PDB file of C-alpha atoms in Angstrom:
ATOM      1  CA  MET A   1       0.073  -0.316   0.067  1.00 71.00           C
ATOM      2  CA  PHE A   2       1.037   3.206  -0.687  1.00 82.00           C
ATOM      3  CA  ARG A   3       1.719   5.693   1.640  1.00 85.00           C
ATOM      4  CA  GLY A   4      -1.581   8.298   3.258  1.00 87.00           C
ATOM      5  CA  PHE A   5      -3.438   4.225   2.803  1.00 91.00           C
ATOM      6  CA  GLY A   6      -4.673   4.607   5.918  1.00 90.00           C
ATOM      7  CA  THR A   7      -5.466   8.392   6.513  1.00 93.00           C
ATOM      8  CA  ILE A   8      -8.030   7.813   3.358  1.00 94.00           C
ATOM      9  CA  LEU A   9      -8.842   4.624   4.695  1.00 94.00           C
ATOM     10  CA  ASN A  10      -9.778   6.318   8.104  1.00 94.00           C
ATOM     11  CA  VAL A  11     -11.982   9.204   6.118  1.00 94.00           C
ATOM     12  CA  VAL A  12     -13.687   6.037   4.302  1.00 95.00           C
ATOM     13  CA  THR A  13     -14.851   4.474   7.491  1.00 95.00           C
ATOM     14  CA  VAL A  14     -16.069   7.596   9.179  1.00 93.00           C
ATOM     15  CA  LEU A  15     -17.782   8.767   6.325  1.00 94.00           C
ATOM     16  CA  ALA A  16     -19.420   5.529   6.155  1.00 94.00           C
ATOM     17  CA  GLY A  17     -19.945   4.713   9.803  1.00 91.00           C
ATOM     18  CA  THR A  18     -21.580   8.180  10.044  1.00 89.00           C
ATOM     19  CA  GLY A  19     -24.026   7.359   7.312  1.00 91.00           C
ATOM     20  CA  LEU A  20     -25.179   3.929   8.695  1.00 90.00           C
ATOM     21  CA  GLY A  21     -25.046   5.770  12.486  1.00 85.00           C
ATOM     22  CA  VAL A  22     -27.510   7.787  10.902  1.00 83.00           C
ATOM     23  CA  LEU A  23     -29.772   5.396   8.958  1.00 85.00           C
ATOM     24  CA  LEU A  24     -29.748   3.328  12.219  1.00 77.00           C
ATOM     25  CA  GLY A  25     -30.260   5.922  14.900  1.00 65.00           C
ATOM     26  CA  HIS A  26     -30.006   3.996  17.999  1.00 64.00           C
ATOM     27  CA  ARG A  27     -30.797   0.589  17.546  1.00 69.00           C
ATOM     28  CA  LEU A  28     -27.448  -0.493  17.510  1.00 63.00           C
ATOM     29  CA  PRO A  29     -26.615  -2.684  21.131  1.00 73.00           C
ATOM     30  CA  THR A  30     -24.770  -1.028  23.671  1.00 70.00           C
ATOM     31  CA  ARG A  31     -23.345  -4.471  23.914  1.00 78.00           C
ATOM     32  CA  THR A  32     -22.330  -5.467  20.369  1.00 73.00           C
ATOM     33  CA  ARG A  33     -20.002  -2.125  20.111  1.00 66.00           C
ATOM     34  CA  ASP A  34     -18.346  -3.095  23.142  1.00 74.00           C
ATOM     35  CA  VAL A  35     -17.481  -6.894  21.642  1.00 79.00           C
ATOM     36  CA  VAL A  36     -16.337  -5.299  18.585  1.00 69.00           C
ATOM     37  CA  THR A  37     -14.200  -2.763  20.246  1.00 70.00           C
ATOM     38  CA  ASP A  38     -12.287  -5.811  22.519  1.00 82.00           C
ATOM     39  CA  ALA A  39     -12.153  -7.582  19.732  1.00 81.00           C
ATOM     40  CA  ILE A  40      -9.632  -4.557  18.254  1.00 72.00           C
ATOM     41  CA  GLY A  41      -8.160  -4.228  21.139  1.00 79.00           C
ATOM     42  CA  LEU A  42      -6.931  -7.818  20.800  1.00 86.00           C
ATOM     43  CA  VAL A  43      -5.599  -7.708  17.820  1.00 80.00           C
ATOM     44  CA  THR A  44      -3.542  -4.670  18.759  1.00 76.00           C
ATOM     45  CA  LEU A  45      -1.627  -6.466  21.284  1.00 87.00           C
ATOM     46  CA  LEU A  46      -0.968  -8.814  18.179  1.00 85.00           C
ATOM     47  CA  ILE A  47       0.040  -5.596  16.121  1.00 80.00           C
ATOM     48  CA  ALA A  48       2.108  -3.598  19.442  1.00 84.00           C
ATOM     49  CA  ALA A  49       3.611  -7.428  19.967  1.00 87.00           C
ATOM     50  CA  PHE A  50       4.715  -7.158  16.086  1.00 84.00           C
ATOM     51  CA  SER A  51       6.097  -3.383  16.615  1.00 84.00           C
ATOM     52  CA  ALA A  52       7.629  -3.723  19.702  1.00 88.00           C
ATOM     53  CA  PHE A  53       9.954  -7.131  18.589  1.00 89.00           C
ATOM     54  CA  ALA A  54      11.882  -4.483  16.007  1.00 89.00           C
ATOM     55  CA  VAL A  55      13.847  -3.792  19.341  1.00 92.00           C
ATOM     56  CA  ARG A  56      15.591  -6.992  17.926  1.00 93.00           C
ATOM     57  CA  ASP A  57      16.551  -5.592  14.389  1.00 92.00           C
ATOM     58  CA  GLU A  58      19.567  -6.083  12.720  1.00 94.00           C
ATOM     59  CA  ALA A  59      20.482  -2.585  12.005  1.00 92.00           C
ATOM     60  CA  LEU A  60      19.526  -1.624  15.891  1.00 94.00           C
ATOM     61  CA  VAL A  61      21.847  -3.755  17.351  1.00 95.00           C
ATOM     62  CA  ARG A  62      24.960  -3.776  14.749  1.00 94.00           C
ATOM     63  CA  ALA A  63      24.536   0.139  15.716  1.00 94.00           C
ATOM     64  CA  VAL A  64      24.128   0.228  19.904  1.00 95.00           C
ATOM     65  CA  GLY A  65      24.524  -3.789  20.664  1.00 93.00           C
ATOM     66  CA  PRO A  66      22.861  -6.817  22.029  1.00 92.00           C
ATOM     67  CA  ASN A  67      22.276  -5.506  25.112  1.00 91.00           C
ATOM     68  CA  ALA A  68      21.292  -1.846  24.557  1.00 95.00           C
ATOM     69  CA  PRO A  69      18.272  -2.119  22.214  1.00 95.00           C
ATOM     70  CA  MET A  70      15.891  -2.769  25.720  1.00 95.00           C
ATOM     71  CA  LEU A  71      17.645  -0.248  27.516  1.00 96.00           C
ATOM     72  CA  ILE A  72      17.353   2.754  24.874  1.00 96.00           C
ATOM     73  CA  VAL A  73      13.466   1.686  24.955  1.00 95.00           C
ATOM     74  CA  LEU A  74      13.230   1.890  28.605  1.00 96.00           C
ATOM     75  CA  ALA A  75      14.679   4.666  28.794  1.00 96.00           C
ATOM     76  CA  SER A  76      12.890   6.352  26.681  1.00 95.00           C
ATOM     77  CA  LEU A  77       9.865   5.560  28.357  1.00 95.00           C
ATOM     78  CA  VAL A  78      10.815   6.606  31.318  1.00 96.00           C
ATOM     79  CA  VAL A  79      12.314   9.483  30.675  1.00 96.00           C
ATOM     80  CA  GLY A  80       9.854  10.746  28.318  1.00 94.00           C
ATOM     81  CA  GLY A  81       6.823  10.099  30.817  1.00 93.00           C
ATOM     82  CA  VAL A  82       8.569  12.357  33.496  1.00 96.00           C
ATOM     83  CA  ILE A  83       8.399  14.461  30.888  1.00 95.00           C
ATOM     84  CA  GLY A  84       4.920  14.073  29.243  1.00 91.00           C
ATOM     85  CA  SER A  85       3.575  14.056  33.076  1.00 93.00           C
ATOM     86  CA  LEU A  86       5.519  17.151  33.885  1.00 95.00           C
ATOM     87  CA  LEU A  87       3.935  19.066  30.971  1.00 91.00           C
ATOM     88  CA  ARG A  88       1.030  16.940  31.566  1.00 88.00           C
ATOM     89  CA  LEU A  89       0.434  16.276  28.003  1.00 80.00           C
ATOM     90  CA  GLU A  90      -2.689  13.776  28.238  1.00 75.00           C
ATOM     91  CA  SER A  91      -4.431  16.510  30.716  1.00 78.00           C
ATOM     92  CA  ARG A  92      -3.775  19.688  27.955  1.00 74.00           C
ATOM     93  CA  LEU A  93      -5.044  17.570  25.276  1.00 62.00           C
ATOM     94  CA  GLU A  94      -8.029  16.596  26.811  1.00 61.00           C
ATOM     95  CA  GLY A  95      -8.538  20.227  28.359  1.00 63.00           C
ATOM     96  CA  VAL A  96      -7.760  21.974  24.902  1.00 57.00           C
ATOM     97  CA  GLY A  97     -10.810  19.344  23.544  1.00 52.00           C
ATOM     98  CA  ASP A  98     -13.112  20.344  25.786  1.00 57.00           C
ATOM     99  CA  GLY A  99     -12.358  24.225  25.966  1.00 59.00           C
ATOM    100  CA  LEU A 100     -12.987  23.700  22.009  1.00 55.00           C
ATOM    101  CA  GLN A 101     -16.129  21.955  22.321  1.00 56.00           C
ATOM    102  CA  ARG A 102     -17.479  24.480  24.845  1.00 62.00           C
ATOM    103  CA  LEU A 103     -16.213  27.941  22.293  1.00 62.00           C
ATOM    104  CA  LEU A 104     -17.596  26.034  19.387  1.00 56.00           C
ATOM    105  CA  ALA A 105     -21.140  24.425  21.185  1.00 54.00           C
ATOM    106  CA  GLY A 106     -21.834  28.192  22.732  1.00 56.00           C
ATOM    107  CA  ASP A 107     -22.002  29.916  19.782  1.00 52.00           C
ATOM    108  CA  SER A 108     -24.374  27.941  18.200  1.00 52.00           C
ATOM    109  CA  ALA A 109     -27.724  30.252  17.722  1.00 55.00           C
ATOM    110  CA  SER A 110     -29.833  27.227  17.281  1.00 63.00           C
ATOM    111  CA  ALA A 111     -30.549  23.756  18.543  1.00 66.00           C
ATOM    112  CA  GLU A 112     -29.845  22.020  15.306  1.00 65.00           C
ATOM    113  CA  ARG A 113     -26.769  23.568  14.500  1.00 67.00           C
ATOM    114  CA  ARG A 114     -25.224  23.075  18.149  1.00 68.00           C
ATOM    115  CA  ARG A 115     -26.337  19.349  17.478  1.00 70.00           C
ATOM    116  CA  PHE A 116     -24.026  19.775  14.271  1.00 73.00           C
ATOM    117  CA  VAL A 117     -21.314  21.294  15.561  1.00 70.00           C
ATOM    118  CA  GLU A 118     -21.374  19.826  18.598  1.00 67.00           C
ATOM    119  CA  GLY A 119     -21.136  16.210  16.505  1.00 72.00           C
ATOM    120  CA  PHE A 120     -18.682  17.662  14.829  1.00 77.00           C
ATOM    121  CA  VAL A 121     -16.121  18.534  17.374  1.00 68.00           C
ATOM    122  CA  SER A 122     -16.721  15.743  19.742  1.00 68.00           C
ATOM    123  CA  ALA A 123     -15.791  13.080  16.713  1.00 76.00           C
ATOM    124  CA  SER A 124     -12.885  15.107  15.423  1.00 74.00           C
ATOM    125  CA  LEU A 125     -11.295  15.313  19.144  1.00 65.00           C
ATOM    126  CA  LEU A 126     -12.243  11.452  19.527  1.00 71.00           C
ATOM    127  CA  PHE A 127     -10.847  10.860  16.143  1.00 82.00           C
ATOM    128  CA  CYS A 128      -7.499  12.837  15.833  1.00 77.00           C
ATOM    129  CA  VAL A 129      -6.358  13.020  19.709  1.00 60.00           C
ATOM    130  CA  GLY A 130      -4.787  10.337  20.962  1.00 62.00           C
ATOM    131  CA  PRO A 131      -1.863   7.937  20.493  1.00 64.00           C
ATOM    132  CA  LEU A 132      -2.920   5.896  17.958  1.00 77.00           C
ATOM    133  CA  THR A 133      -3.162   8.726  15.783  1.00 83.00           C
ATOM    134  CA  VAL A 134       0.365  10.024  16.576  1.00 79.00           C
ATOM    135  CA  LEU A 135       1.637   6.581  16.183  1.00 80.00           C
ATOM    136  CA  GLY A 136       0.103   5.290  13.137  1.00 86.00           C
ATOM    137  CA  SER A 137       0.554   8.323  10.935  1.00 89.00           C
ATOM    138  CA  ILE A 138       4.041   8.333  11.298  1.00 86.00           C
ATOM    139  CA  SER A 139       4.475   4.387  10.712  1.00 86.00           C
ATOM    140  CA  ASP A 140       2.632   4.923   7.773  1.00 90.00           C
ATOM    141  CA  GLY A 141       4.673   8.320   6.805  1.00 89.00           C
ATOM    142  CA  LEU A 142       7.861   6.026   7.735  1.00 86.00           C
ATOM    143  CA  GLY A 143       7.082   2.794   5.440  1.00 85.00           C
ATOM    144  CA  ARG A 144       5.871   0.708   7.973  1.00 80.00           C
ATOM    145  CA  GLY A 145       2.975   0.044   6.849  1.00 81.00           C
ATOM    146  CA  SER A 146      -1.059   1.039   7.742  1.00 86.00           C
ATOM    147  CA  GLU A 147      -2.018  -1.864  10.258  1.00 86.00           C
ATOM    148  CA  GLN A 148      -1.588   0.753  12.990  1.00 85.00           C
ATOM    149  CA  LEU A 149      -4.333   2.964  11.134  1.00 91.00           C
ATOM    150  CA  ALA A 150      -6.635   0.507   9.568  1.00 90.00           C
ATOM    151  CA  LEU A 151      -7.351  -0.641  13.123  1.00 86.00           C
ATOM    152  CA  LYS A 152      -8.136   2.934  14.195  1.00 89.00           C
ATOM    153  CA  ALA A 153     -10.125   3.313  11.351  1.00 92.00           C
ATOM    154  CA  THR A 154     -12.327   0.588  12.406  1.00 90.00           C
ATOM    155  CA  LEU A 155     -12.958   1.250  15.338  1.00 86.00           C
ATOM    156  CA  ASP A 156     -13.715   5.464  14.500  1.00 90.00           C
ATOM    157  CA  GLY A 157     -15.988   3.836  12.107  1.00 90.00           C
ATOM    158  CA  ILE A 158     -17.645   1.868  14.671  1.00 86.00           C
ATOM    159  CA  ALA A 159     -17.678   5.249  16.963  1.00 82.00           C
ATOM    160  CA  ALA A 160     -19.236   7.132  14.050  1.00 87.00           C
ATOM    161  CA  VAL A 161     -22.196   4.831  13.922  1.00 85.00           C
ATOM    162  CA  ALA A 162     -22.648   5.947  17.707  1.00 76.00           C
ATOM    163  CA  PHE A 163     -22.276   9.843  17.704  1.00 76.00           C
ATOM    164  CA  ALA A 164     -24.068   9.806  14.201  1.00 82.00           C
ATOM    165  CA  ALA A 165     -27.283   8.366  16.055  1.00 76.00           C
ATOM    166  CA  SER A 166     -26.865  10.724  18.036  1.00 72.00           C
ATOM    167  CA  PHE A 167     -25.201  13.784  16.373  1.00 73.00           C
ATOM    168  CA  GLY A 168     -26.241  12.896  12.298  1.00 78.00           C
ATOM    169  CA  TRP A 169     -24.332  14.325   9.821  1.00 82.00           C
ATOM    170  CA  GLY A 170     -21.955  16.548  11.693  1.00 79.00           C
ATOM    171  CA  VAL A 171     -19.819  13.696  12.770  1.00 82.00           C
ATOM    172  CA  ALA A 172     -19.442  13.048   8.808  1.00 86.00           C
ATOM    173  CA  ALA A 173     -17.270  16.455   8.779  1.00 82.00           C
ATOM    174  CA  ALA A 174     -15.026  15.672  11.318  1.00 83.00           C
ATOM    175  CA  ALA A 175     -13.782  13.325   8.606  1.00 88.00           C
ATOM    176  CA  LEU A 176     -11.582  16.554   7.237  1.00 86.00           C
ATOM    177  CA  ALA A 177      -9.890  16.753  10.654  1.00 83.00           C
ATOM    178  CA  VAL A 178      -8.586  13.065  10.404  1.00 90.00           C
ATOM    179  CA  LEU A 179      -7.335  14.294   6.452  1.00 92.00           C
ATOM    180  CA  VAL A 180      -5.545  17.225   7.552  1.00 88.00           C
ATOM    181  CA  ILE A 181      -4.071  16.369  11.043  1.00 86.00           C
ATOM    182  CA  GLN A 182      -3.719  12.672   9.776  1.00 91.00           C
ATOM    183  CA  GLY A 183      -2.240  13.525   6.590  1.00 92.00           C
ATOM    184  CA  ALA A 184       0.326  16.455   8.439  1.00 91.00           C
ATOM    185  CA  LEU A 185       1.584  13.662  10.741  1.00 88.00           C
ATOM    186  CA  THR A 186       1.897  10.959   7.808  1.00 92.00           C
ATOM    187  CA  VAL A 187       4.224  13.453   6.113  1.00 92.00           C
ATOM    188  CA  VAL A 188       6.281  14.381   8.748  1.00 88.00           C
ATOM    189  CA  GLY A 189       7.006  10.692   9.073  1.00 87.00           C
ATOM    190  CA  ALA A 190       8.278  10.277   5.431  1.00 88.00           C
ATOM    191  CA  LEU A 191      10.192  13.429   6.281  1.00 87.00           C
ATOM    192  CA  ALA A 192      11.602  12.227   9.367  1.00 81.00           C
ATOM    193  CA  GLY A 193      12.131   8.390   6.986  1.00 77.00           C
ATOM    194  CA  THR A 194      14.921  10.287   5.157  1.00 78.00           C
ATOM    195  CA  PHE A 195      17.009  11.921   7.617  1.00 81.00           C
ATOM    196  CA  LEU A 196      16.354   8.743  10.352  1.00 81.00           C
ATOM    197  CA  SER A 197      19.294   5.872   9.894  1.00 87.00           C
ATOM    198  CA  SER A 198      17.529   2.635  10.424  1.00 86.00           C
ATOM    199  CA  ALA A 199      18.213   2.251  13.310  1.00 91.00           C
ATOM    200  CA  GLN A 200      16.511   5.043  14.662  1.00 90.00           C
ATOM    201  CA  VAL A 201      13.557   3.955  12.817  1.00 85.00           C
ATOM    202  CA  SER A 202      13.596   0.392  14.476  1.00 89.00           C
ATOM    203  CA  ALA A 203      13.898   2.006  17.944  1.00 91.00           C
ATOM    204  CA  LEU A 204      11.134   4.063  17.596  1.00 87.00           C
ATOM    205  CA  THR A 205       8.943   1.691  16.285  1.00 86.00           C
ATOM    206  CA  ALA A 206       9.785  -0.984  19.373  1.00 90.00           C
ATOM    207  CA  THR A 207       9.040   2.166  21.779  1.00 90.00           C
ATOM    208  CA  GLY A 208       5.460   2.170  19.423  1.00 85.00           C
ATOM    209  CA  GLY A 209       5.361  -0.551  20.097  1.00 86.00           C
ATOM    210  CA  LEU A 210       4.822  -0.385  23.445  1.00 90.00           C
ATOM    211  CA  LEU A 211       2.589   2.553  23.861  1.00 86.00           C
ATOM    212  CA  LEU A 212       0.200   0.454  21.309  1.00 82.00           C
ATOM    213  CA  VAL A 213       0.051  -2.353  24.103  1.00 88.00           C
ATOM    214  CA  GLY A 214      -0.773   0.813  26.711  1.00 85.00           C
ATOM    215  CA  VAL A 215      -3.890   1.858  23.984  1.00 80.00           C
ATOM    216  CA  ALA A 216      -5.098  -1.684  23.385  1.00 83.00           C
ATOM    217  CA  LEU A 217      -5.216  -1.764  27.747  1.00 87.00           C
ATOM    218  CA  ARG A 218      -7.580   0.973  27.374  1.00 80.00           C
ATOM    219  CA  LEU A 219      -9.768  -0.362  24.544  1.00 75.00           C
ATOM    220  CA  LEU A 220     -10.272  -3.754  26.465  1.00 85.00           C
ATOM    221  CA  ARG A 221     -10.725  -1.280  29.858  1.00 84.00           C
ATOM    222  CA  ILE A 222      -8.261  -3.116  31.990  1.00 90.00           C
ATOM    223  CA  ARG A 223      -6.382  -0.132  32.413  1.00 87.00           C
ATOM    224  CA  GLN A 224      -6.538   4.116  31.501  1.00 81.00           C
ATOM    225  CA  LEU A 225      -2.946   4.187  31.066  1.00 83.00           C
ATOM    226  CA  PRO A 226      -2.087   7.862  30.474  1.00 82.00           C
ATOM    227  CA  VAL A 227      -0.482   6.766  26.594  1.00 81.00           C
ATOM    228  CA  GLY A 228      -0.949  10.819  25.845  1.00 79.00           C
ATOM    229  CA  ASP A 229       1.908  11.288  28.816  1.00 86.00           C
ATOM    230  CA  LEU A 230       4.582   8.781  27.143  1.00 88.00           C
ATOM    231  CA  LEU A 231       4.507  10.217  23.677  1.00 83.00           C
ATOM    232  CA  PRO A 232       7.972  12.258  24.355  1.00 90.00           C
ATOM    233  CA  ALA A 233       9.340   8.622  24.541  1.00 91.00           C
ATOM    234  CA  LEU A 234       8.796   8.633  20.277  1.00 86.00           C
ATOM    235  CA  VAL A 235      11.158  11.838  20.242  1.00 88.00           C
ATOM    236  CA  LEU A 236      13.158  10.467  22.282  1.00 94.00           C
ATOM    237  CA  ALA A 237      13.914   6.741  21.014  1.00 93.00           C
ATOM    238  CA  PRO A 238      15.815   7.700  17.790  1.00 91.00           C
ATOM    239  CA  ILE A 239      17.792  10.462  20.030  1.00 94.00           C
ATOM    240  CA  LEU A 240      19.362   8.262  22.794  1.00 96.00           C
ATOM    241  CA  THR A 241      20.321   5.592  19.457  1.00 96.00           C
ATOM    242  CA  LEU A 242      21.931   8.434  17.908  1.00 94.00           C
ATOM    243  CA  VAL A 243      24.180   9.281  21.019  1.00 95.00           C
ATOM    244  CA  VAL A 244      24.400   5.525  22.120  1.00 95.00           C
ATOM    245  CA  ALA A 245      25.561   4.318  18.717  1.00 94.00           C
ATOM    246  CA  ALA A 246      27.933   7.917  18.657  1.00 93.00           C
ATOM    247  CA  PHE A 247      29.911   6.637  22.319  1.00 90.00           C
ATOM    248  CA  ARG A 248      29.929   3.228  21.400  1.00 79.00           C
TER     249      ARG A 248
END
């Protein structure tokens, strides 16, 4: 598949889910949505395992030695988690979302417009503010495949059905936000791939795989890990790989 395919697929599933949700209304049982979400969580664990196994990639081991990859991933997650928690990244992302929702919904002149705007804002935040958006888009841009975004597209499509049942066609407008934000992150990943070495990409992929485990645990409702606070680890992993390789 070409780079950017995952984002296009995500846009299509949001639009299709919105149309289905408008038609079905409130007829889709909560239990059915939960079962499908559980299935997506399990598959996310499988993809996370494959991504995390990049810690044993030959290029990474050759660059930093056989014992350093695990330590690089560990240090990236610990230091990145400290930075993210001090910056309160997850809380700030949620706060931005709440502020936008209040701002836009508060300016609505009619009940129908308020419903449309609330559907657009709520769906956009759900589809675009999350670690899987960043991880999947960057992985797609790096040429590592669009499997993560395919999972996200499936999850977003199901969520779009539920949202559209309540908010109507405003949810479809969120597809534009998905296209812009994920498209931009995919371009960032593609640009990063031009100056990151294979070893650095492997370290980033392995670190992202562990973050995906956190996403899976949230989907399975096992534990609500603050994955957003761990996102700085994706920046630190390539940097630490470069530093270790230079002093080896």
